[in-house]
Amino acid sequence: MDSNSNTVVVTGFGSFRQHLVNSSWEAVKEMSKLGLGENIDLHIMQLPVAYRKAKELVCKIWGTLQPLLTVHIGLASSSKAIIILEQCGKNKGYKEMDVCGFCPEDGCCLLDGPERIESTINMKTLWKNISVEGIDVIFSRDAGRYICDYTYYTSLYYGNGRAAFIHVPPLSKLVTADFLGRALQIIILEMLKQCGEKNE
């Protein structure tokens, strides 16, 4: 599958549990105002915190837009003021119900899928190359086995690894949507540098 070499899709999630405002979507909206440079055709989309619907929308992204890269942003509700770069998505272990009260059959994302799929973006290299003033950035190999991880795995599967996942903290006086939007712009531009290097 050929990608549209200048299309980038960035998604955030809708509200769930006590999080009536999901910082991930607020940050994505702010980032879209800044853009990713005039050469990038940026599309943003809100995903619901629902396994089936999120999977359906992710399949649609890869099937119709065929982007160079899809970056999913999620809220790490337990997270302190840190941004987490997730390296891989896992296929099994989904036991928590979503906002519709649904849980995947056998706790599994794709029945015949590999145990885990790695992003083609090297998060460790990314982490070394970026600096976001005012917030710590870390990288992780466990996206948490909920909708975030499930969405990431689906996207890595259908996008042949050309997906990334970033966990952001809840909004606060210090961590505003505007601040997170700028942080996402810095991080995603650095991801695109890696994509460019792979294509050379």
PDB file of C-alpha atoms in Angstrom:
ATOM      1  CA  MET A   1       0.000   0.000   0.000  1.00  0.00           C
ATOM      2  CA  ASP A   2       1.484   3.324  -1.070  1.00  0.00           C
ATOM      3  CA  SER A   3       1.106   6.139   1.392  1.00  0.00           C
ATOM      4  CA  ASN A   4       0.113   9.666   0.455  1.00  0.00           C
ATOM      5  CA  SER A   5       3.511  11.036   1.243  1.00  0.00           C
ATOM      6  CA  ASN A   6       2.390  14.348   2.715  1.00  0.00           C
ATOM      7  CA  THR A   7      -0.779  13.284   4.551  1.00  0.00           C
ATOM      8  CA  VAL A   8      -0.568  13.039   8.331  1.00  0.00           C
ATOM      9  CA  VAL A   9      -3.531  12.092  10.515  1.00  0.00           C
ATOM     10  CA  VAL A  10      -3.565  12.999  14.213  1.00  0.00           C
ATOM     11  CA  THR A  11      -6.315  11.688  16.477  1.00  0.00           C
ATOM     12  CA  GLY A  12      -7.455  12.454  20.025  1.00  0.00           C
ATOM     13  CA  PHE A  13     -10.106  10.788  22.171  1.00  0.00           C
ATOM     14  CA  GLY A  14     -13.494  11.900  23.439  1.00  0.00           C
ATOM     15  CA  SER A  15     -14.710  12.025  27.032  1.00  0.00           C
ATOM     16  CA  PHE A  16     -14.803   9.006  29.367  1.00  0.00           C
ATOM     17  CA  ARG A  17     -15.365   8.290  33.059  1.00  0.00           C
ATOM     18  CA  GLN A  18     -14.682  11.459  35.044  1.00  0.00           C
ATOM     19  CA  HIS A  19     -12.814  13.082  32.143  1.00  0.00           C
ATOM     20  CA  LEU A  20     -15.521  15.205  30.554  1.00  0.00           C
ATOM     21  CA  VAL A  21     -12.819  17.168  28.788  1.00  0.00           C
ATOM     22  CA  ASN A  22     -10.227  14.857  27.276  1.00  0.00           C
ATOM     23  CA  SER A  23      -6.864  16.638  27.146  1.00  0.00           C
ATOM     24  CA  SER A  24      -5.799  14.538  24.160  1.00  0.00           C
ATOM     25  CA  TRP A  25      -8.469  16.022  21.864  1.00  0.00           C
ATOM     26  CA  GLU A  26      -8.008  19.553  23.238  1.00  0.00           C
ATOM     27  CA  ALA A  27      -4.264  19.268  22.536  1.00  0.00           C
ATOM     28  CA  VAL A  28      -4.859  17.930  19.004  1.00  0.00           C
ATOM     29  CA  LYS A  29      -7.182  20.876  18.210  1.00  0.00           C
ATOM     30  CA  GLU A  30      -4.537  23.348  19.414  1.00  0.00           C
ATOM     31  CA  MET A  31      -1.796  21.567  17.467  1.00  0.00           C
ATOM     32  CA  SER A  32      -3.880  21.711  14.282  1.00  0.00           C
ATOM     33  CA  LYS A  33      -4.005  25.525  14.556  1.00  0.00           C
ATOM     34  CA  LEU A  34      -0.193  25.543  14.515  1.00  0.00           C
ATOM     35  CA  GLY A  35      -0.013  22.986  11.705  1.00  0.00           C
ATOM     36  CA  LEU A  36       2.967  20.866  10.686  1.00  0.00           C
ATOM     37  CA  GLY A  37       4.325  23.116   7.952  1.00  0.00           C
ATOM     38  CA  GLU A  38       2.918  23.958   4.540  1.00  0.00           C
ATOM     39  CA  ASN A  39       4.057  20.691   2.944  1.00  0.00           C
ATOM     40  CA  ILE A  40       1.989  18.528   5.282  1.00  0.00           C
ATOM     41  CA  ASP A  41      -1.688  17.873   4.642  1.00  0.00           C
ATOM     42  CA  LEU A  42      -2.880  17.512   8.244  1.00  0.00           C
ATOM     43  CA  HIS A  43      -6.147  15.780   9.127  1.00  0.00           C
ATOM     44  CA  ILE A  44      -7.430  15.560  12.697  1.00  0.00           C
ATOM     45  CA  MET A  45     -10.092  13.234  14.024  1.00  0.00           C
ATOM     46  CA  GLN A  46     -11.719  12.512  17.373  1.00  0.00           C
ATOM     47  CA  LEU A  47     -12.049   8.843  18.313  1.00  0.00           C
ATOM     48  CA  PRO A  48     -14.601   7.644  20.875  1.00  0.00           C
ATOM     49  CA  VAL A  49     -13.425   5.685  23.918  1.00  0.00           C
ATOM     50  CA  ALA A  50     -15.110   2.603  22.440  1.00  0.00           C
ATOM     51  CA  TYR A  51     -13.232  -0.426  21.115  1.00  0.00           C
ATOM     52  CA  ARG A  52     -15.362  -1.245  18.065  1.00  0.00           C
ATOM     53  CA  LYS A  53     -15.958   2.307  16.863  1.00  0.00           C
ATOM     54  CA  ALA A  54     -12.321   3.343  17.372  1.00  0.00           C
ATOM     55  CA  LYS A  55     -11.165   0.286  15.410  1.00  0.00           C
ATOM     56  CA  GLU A  56     -13.630   1.060  12.607  1.00  0.00           C
ATOM     57  CA  LEU A  57     -12.414   4.660  12.321  1.00  0.00           C
ATOM     58  CA  VAL A  58      -8.741   3.633  12.365  1.00  0.00           C
ATOM     59  CA  CYS A  59      -9.395   1.137   9.531  1.00  0.00           C
ATOM     60  CA  LYS A  60     -11.102   3.957   7.629  1.00  0.00           C
ATOM     61  CA  ILE A  61      -8.074   6.265   8.082  1.00  0.00           C
ATOM     62  CA  TRP A  62      -5.712   3.705   6.554  1.00  0.00           C
ATOM     63  CA  GLY A  63      -8.183   2.620   3.879  1.00  0.00           C
ATOM     64  CA  THR A  64      -9.185   6.056   2.614  1.00  0.00           C
ATOM     65  CA  LEU A  65      -6.486   8.593   3.506  1.00  0.00           C
ATOM     66  CA  GLN A  66      -3.499   6.181   3.362  1.00  0.00           C
ATOM     67  CA  PRO A  67      -1.322   8.609   5.340  1.00  0.00           C
ATOM     68  CA  LEU A  68       2.429   8.739   5.630  1.00  0.00           C
ATOM     69  CA  LEU A  69       1.924   8.618   9.407  1.00  0.00           C
ATOM     70  CA  THR A  70      -0.963   8.447  11.864  1.00  0.00           C
ATOM     71  CA  VAL A  71      -0.308   9.764  15.362  1.00  0.00           C
ATOM     72  CA  HIS A  72      -2.768   8.864  18.099  1.00  0.00           C
ATOM     73  CA  ILE A  73      -2.894  11.018  21.214  1.00  0.00           C
ATOM     74  CA  GLY A  74      -4.410   9.622  24.419  1.00  0.00           C
ATOM     75  CA  LEU A  75      -4.960  10.750  27.980  1.00  0.00           C
ATOM     76  CA  ALA A  76      -2.915   9.031  30.656  1.00  0.00           C
ATOM     77  CA  SER A  77      -5.251   9.748  33.547  1.00  0.00           C
ATOM     78  CA  SER A  78      -2.842   8.607  36.231  1.00  0.00           C
ATOM     79  CA  SER A  79       0.005  10.457  34.621  1.00  0.00           C
ATOM     80  CA  LYS A  80       1.724  13.308  36.375  1.00  0.00           C
ATOM     81  CA  ALA A  81       2.798  16.167  34.157  1.00  0.00           C
ATOM     82  CA  ILE A  82       4.669  13.963  31.708  1.00  0.00           C
ATOM     83  CA  ILE A  83       4.341  13.112  28.035  1.00  0.00           C
ATOM     84  CA  ILE A  84       4.853   9.436  27.179  1.00  0.00           C
ATOM     85  CA  LEU A  85       6.049   8.195  23.781  1.00  0.00           C
ATOM     86  CA  GLU A  86       4.721   4.661  23.249  1.00  0.00           C
ATOM     87  CA  GLN A  87       6.861   2.278  21.190  1.00  0.00           C
ATOM     88  CA  CYS A  88       4.482  -0.643  20.603  1.00  0.00           C
ATOM     89  CA  GLY A  89       0.900  -1.880  20.739  1.00  0.00           C
ATOM     90  CA  LYS A  90      -0.187  -5.188  22.304  1.00  0.00           C
ATOM     91  CA  ASN A  91      -2.778  -7.624  20.942  1.00  0.00           C
ATOM     92  CA  LYS A  92      -4.102  -9.277  24.109  1.00  0.00           C
ATOM     93  CA  GLY A  93      -5.150  -8.541  27.662  1.00  0.00           C
ATOM     94  CA  TYR A  94      -8.081  -6.156  27.069  1.00  0.00           C
ATOM     95  CA  LYS A  95     -10.383  -6.746  30.043  1.00  0.00           C
ATOM     96  CA  GLU A  96     -11.692  -3.260  30.825  1.00  0.00           C
ATOM     97  CA  MET A  97     -15.091  -2.209  29.504  1.00  0.00           C
ATOM     98  CA  ASP A  98     -15.342   0.851  27.282  1.00  0.00           C
ATOM     99  CA  VAL A  99     -17.906   3.686  27.505  1.00  0.00           C
ATOM    100  CA  CYS A 100     -20.476   1.411  25.785  1.00  0.00           C
ATOM    101  CA  GLY A 101     -19.947  -1.346  28.376  1.00  0.00           C
ATOM    102  CA  PHE A 102     -18.253  -3.481  25.720  1.00  0.00           C
ATOM    103  CA  CYS A 103     -15.128  -5.579  26.146  1.00  0.00           C
ATOM    104  CA  PRO A 104     -13.361  -7.336  23.224  1.00  0.00           C
ATOM    105  CA  GLU A 105     -13.956 -11.065  22.798  1.00  0.00           C
ATOM    106  CA  ASP A 106     -11.150 -13.062  24.427  1.00  0.00           C
ATOM    107  CA  GLY A 107      -9.603  -9.717  25.443  1.00  0.00           C
ATOM    108  CA  CYS A 108      -8.002  -9.678  22.019  1.00  0.00           C
ATOM    109  CA  CYS A 109      -7.613  -7.017  19.324  1.00  0.00           C
ATOM    110  CA  LEU A 110      -7.046  -9.192  16.234  1.00  0.00           C
ATOM    111  CA  LEU A 111      -7.469 -12.943  16.617  1.00  0.00           C
ATOM    112  CA  ASP A 112      -4.627 -13.944  14.283  1.00  0.00           C
ATOM    113  CA  GLY A 113      -2.479 -10.884  14.872  1.00  0.00           C
ATOM    114  CA  PRO A 114       1.060 -10.926  16.274  1.00  0.00           C
ATOM    115  CA  GLU A 115       1.497 -10.554  20.048  1.00  0.00           C
ATOM    116  CA  ARG A 116       2.783  -7.007  19.671  1.00  0.00           C
ATOM    117  CA  ILE A 117       3.661  -4.611  16.866  1.00  0.00           C
ATOM    118  CA  GLU A 118       6.419  -2.009  17.015  1.00  0.00           C
ATOM    119  CA  SER A 119       6.177   1.455  15.495  1.00  0.00           C
ATOM    120  CA  THR A 120       8.582   2.237  12.665  1.00  0.00           C
ATOM    121  CA  ILE A 121       9.283   5.428  14.640  1.00  0.00           C
ATOM    122  CA  ASN A 122      12.140   4.832  17.053  1.00  0.00           C
ATOM    123  CA  MET A 123      10.801   6.443  20.241  1.00  0.00           C
ATOM    124  CA  LYS A 124      14.112   6.218  22.057  1.00  0.00           C
ATOM    125  CA  THR A 125      15.869   8.167  19.288  1.00  0.00           C
ATOM    126  CA  LEU A 126      12.958  10.602  19.222  1.00  0.00           C
ATOM    127  CA  TRP A 127      13.168  11.044  22.993  1.00  0.00           C
ATOM    128  CA  LYS A 128      16.905  11.823  22.730  1.00  0.00           C
ATOM    129  CA  ASN A 129      16.375  14.350  19.936  1.00  0.00           C
ATOM    130  CA  ILE A 130      13.571  16.479  21.354  1.00  0.00           C
ATOM    131  CA  SER A 131      13.316  18.902  24.180  1.00  0.00           C
ATOM    132  CA  VAL A 132       9.976  20.249  25.289  1.00  0.00           C
ATOM    133  CA  GLU A 133      10.415  23.059  27.751  1.00  0.00           C
ATOM    134  CA  GLY A 134       8.390  22.792  30.943  1.00  0.00           C
ATOM    135  CA  ILE A 135       7.483  19.106  30.842  1.00  0.00           C
ATOM    136  CA  ASP A 136       9.281  15.774  31.070  1.00  0.00           C
ATOM    137  CA  VAL A 137       9.054  13.406  28.119  1.00  0.00           C
ATOM    138  CA  ILE A 138       9.646   9.671  28.619  1.00  0.00           C
ATOM    139  CA  PHE A 139       9.258   6.610  26.416  1.00  0.00           C
ATOM    140  CA  SER A 140       7.442   3.400  27.225  1.00  0.00           C
ATOM    141  CA  ARG A 141       6.773  -0.082  25.880  1.00  0.00           C
ATOM    142  CA  ASP A 142       3.374  -0.525  27.545  1.00  0.00           C
ATOM    143  CA  ALA A 143       0.464   1.615  26.362  1.00  0.00           C
ATOM    144  CA  GLY A 144      -1.853   0.308  29.098  1.00  0.00           C
ATOM    145  CA  ARG A 145      -4.222  -2.337  27.617  1.00  0.00           C
ATOM    146  CA  TYR A 146      -7.231  -0.069  27.246  1.00  0.00           C
ATOM    147  CA  ILE A 147      -8.651   1.815  24.254  1.00  0.00           C
ATOM    148  CA  CYS A 148      -5.324   3.617  23.714  1.00  0.00           C
ATOM    149  CA  ASP A 149      -3.313   0.421  23.365  1.00  0.00           C
ATOM    150  CA  TYR A 150      -6.108  -1.245  21.365  1.00  0.00           C
ATOM    151  CA  THR A 151      -6.292   1.669  18.914  1.00  0.00           C
ATOM    152  CA  TYR A 152      -2.509   1.796  18.604  1.00  0.00           C
ATOM    153  CA  TYR A 153      -2.230  -1.918  17.862  1.00  0.00           C
ATOM    154  CA  THR A 154      -4.997  -1.690  15.238  1.00  0.00           C
ATOM    155  CA  SER A 155      -3.316   1.268  13.589  1.00  0.00           C
ATOM    156  CA  LEU A 156       0.139  -0.366  13.610  1.00  0.00           C
ATOM    157  CA  TYR A 157      -1.401  -3.476  12.050  1.00  0.00           C
ATOM    158  CA  TYR A 158      -3.277  -1.737   9.230  1.00  0.00           C
ATOM    159  CA  GLY A 159      -0.611   0.939   8.732  1.00  0.00           C
ATOM    160  CA  ASN A 160       2.335  -1.487   8.570  1.00  0.00           C
ATOM    161  CA  GLY A 161       3.944   0.140  11.601  1.00  0.00           C
ATOM    162  CA  ARG A 162       3.528   3.726  10.338  1.00  0.00           C
ATOM    163  CA  ALA A 163       1.679   4.812  13.467  1.00  0.00           C
ATOM    164  CA  ALA A 164       2.733   6.443  16.719  1.00  0.00           C
ATOM    165  CA  PHE A 165       1.100   6.954  20.090  1.00  0.00           C
ATOM    166  CA  ILE A 166       1.648   9.768  22.569  1.00  0.00           C
ATOM    167  CA  HIS A 167       0.132   9.838  26.052  1.00  0.00           C
ATOM    168  CA  VAL A 168      -0.510  13.297  27.462  1.00  0.00           C
ATOM    169  CA  PRO A 169      -1.437  14.305  31.025  1.00  0.00           C
ATOM    170  CA  PRO A 170      -4.778  15.814  32.086  1.00  0.00           C
ATOM    171  CA  LEU A 171      -5.126  19.580  31.663  1.00  0.00           C
ATOM    172  CA  SER A 172      -4.150  21.751  34.623  1.00  0.00           C
ATOM    173  CA  LYS A 173      -3.096  25.332  35.356  1.00  0.00           C
ATOM    174  CA  LEU A 174       0.424  24.493  34.218  1.00  0.00           C
ATOM    175  CA  VAL A 175      -0.438  22.014  31.475  1.00  0.00           C
ATOM    176  CA  THR A 176      -2.837  23.887  29.197  1.00  0.00           C
ATOM    177  CA  ALA A 177      -4.245  22.689  25.871  1.00  0.00           C
ATOM    178  CA  ASP A 178      -2.186  25.379  24.135  1.00  0.00           C
ATOM    179  CA  PHE A 179       0.996  24.147  25.853  1.00  0.00           C
ATOM    180  CA  LEU A 180       0.282  20.513  24.911  1.00  0.00           C
ATOM    181  CA  GLY A 181      -0.533  21.547  21.341  1.00  0.00           C
ATOM    182  CA  ARG A 182       2.903  23.145  20.973  1.00  0.00           C
ATOM    183  CA  ALA A 183       4.562  20.092  22.563  1.00  0.00           C
ATOM    184  CA  LEU A 184       2.772  17.793  20.082  1.00  0.00           C
ATOM    185  CA  GLN A 185       3.892  19.962  17.169  1.00  0.00           C
ATOM    186  CA  ILE A 186       7.557  19.652  18.260  1.00  0.00           C
ATOM    187  CA  ILE A 187       7.275  15.875  18.749  1.00  0.00           C
ATOM    188  CA  ILE A 188       5.386  15.119  15.518  1.00  0.00           C
ATOM    189  CA  LEU A 189       7.751  17.253  13.419  1.00  0.00           C
ATOM    190  CA  GLU A 190      10.626  15.198  14.815  1.00  0.00           C
ATOM    191  CA  MET A 191       8.722  11.990  13.940  1.00  0.00           C
ATOM    192  CA  LEU A 192       8.354  13.262  10.378  1.00  0.00           C
ATOM    193  CA  LYS A 193      12.125  13.760  10.178  1.00  0.00           C
ATOM    194  CA  GLN A 194      12.490  10.026  10.902  1.00  0.00           C
ATOM    195  CA  CYS A 195       9.915   9.251   8.177  1.00  0.00           C
ATOM    196  CA  GLY A 196      11.889  11.417   5.759  1.00  0.00           C
ATOM    197  CA  GLU A 197      15.142   9.674   6.571  1.00  0.00           C
ATOM    198  CA  LYS A 198      13.515   6.286   5.867  1.00  0.00           C
ATOM    199  CA  ASN A 199      12.302   7.468   2.472  1.00  0.00           C
ATOM    200  CA  GLU A 200      15.649   8.836   1.300  1.00  0.00           C
TER     201      GLU A 200
END
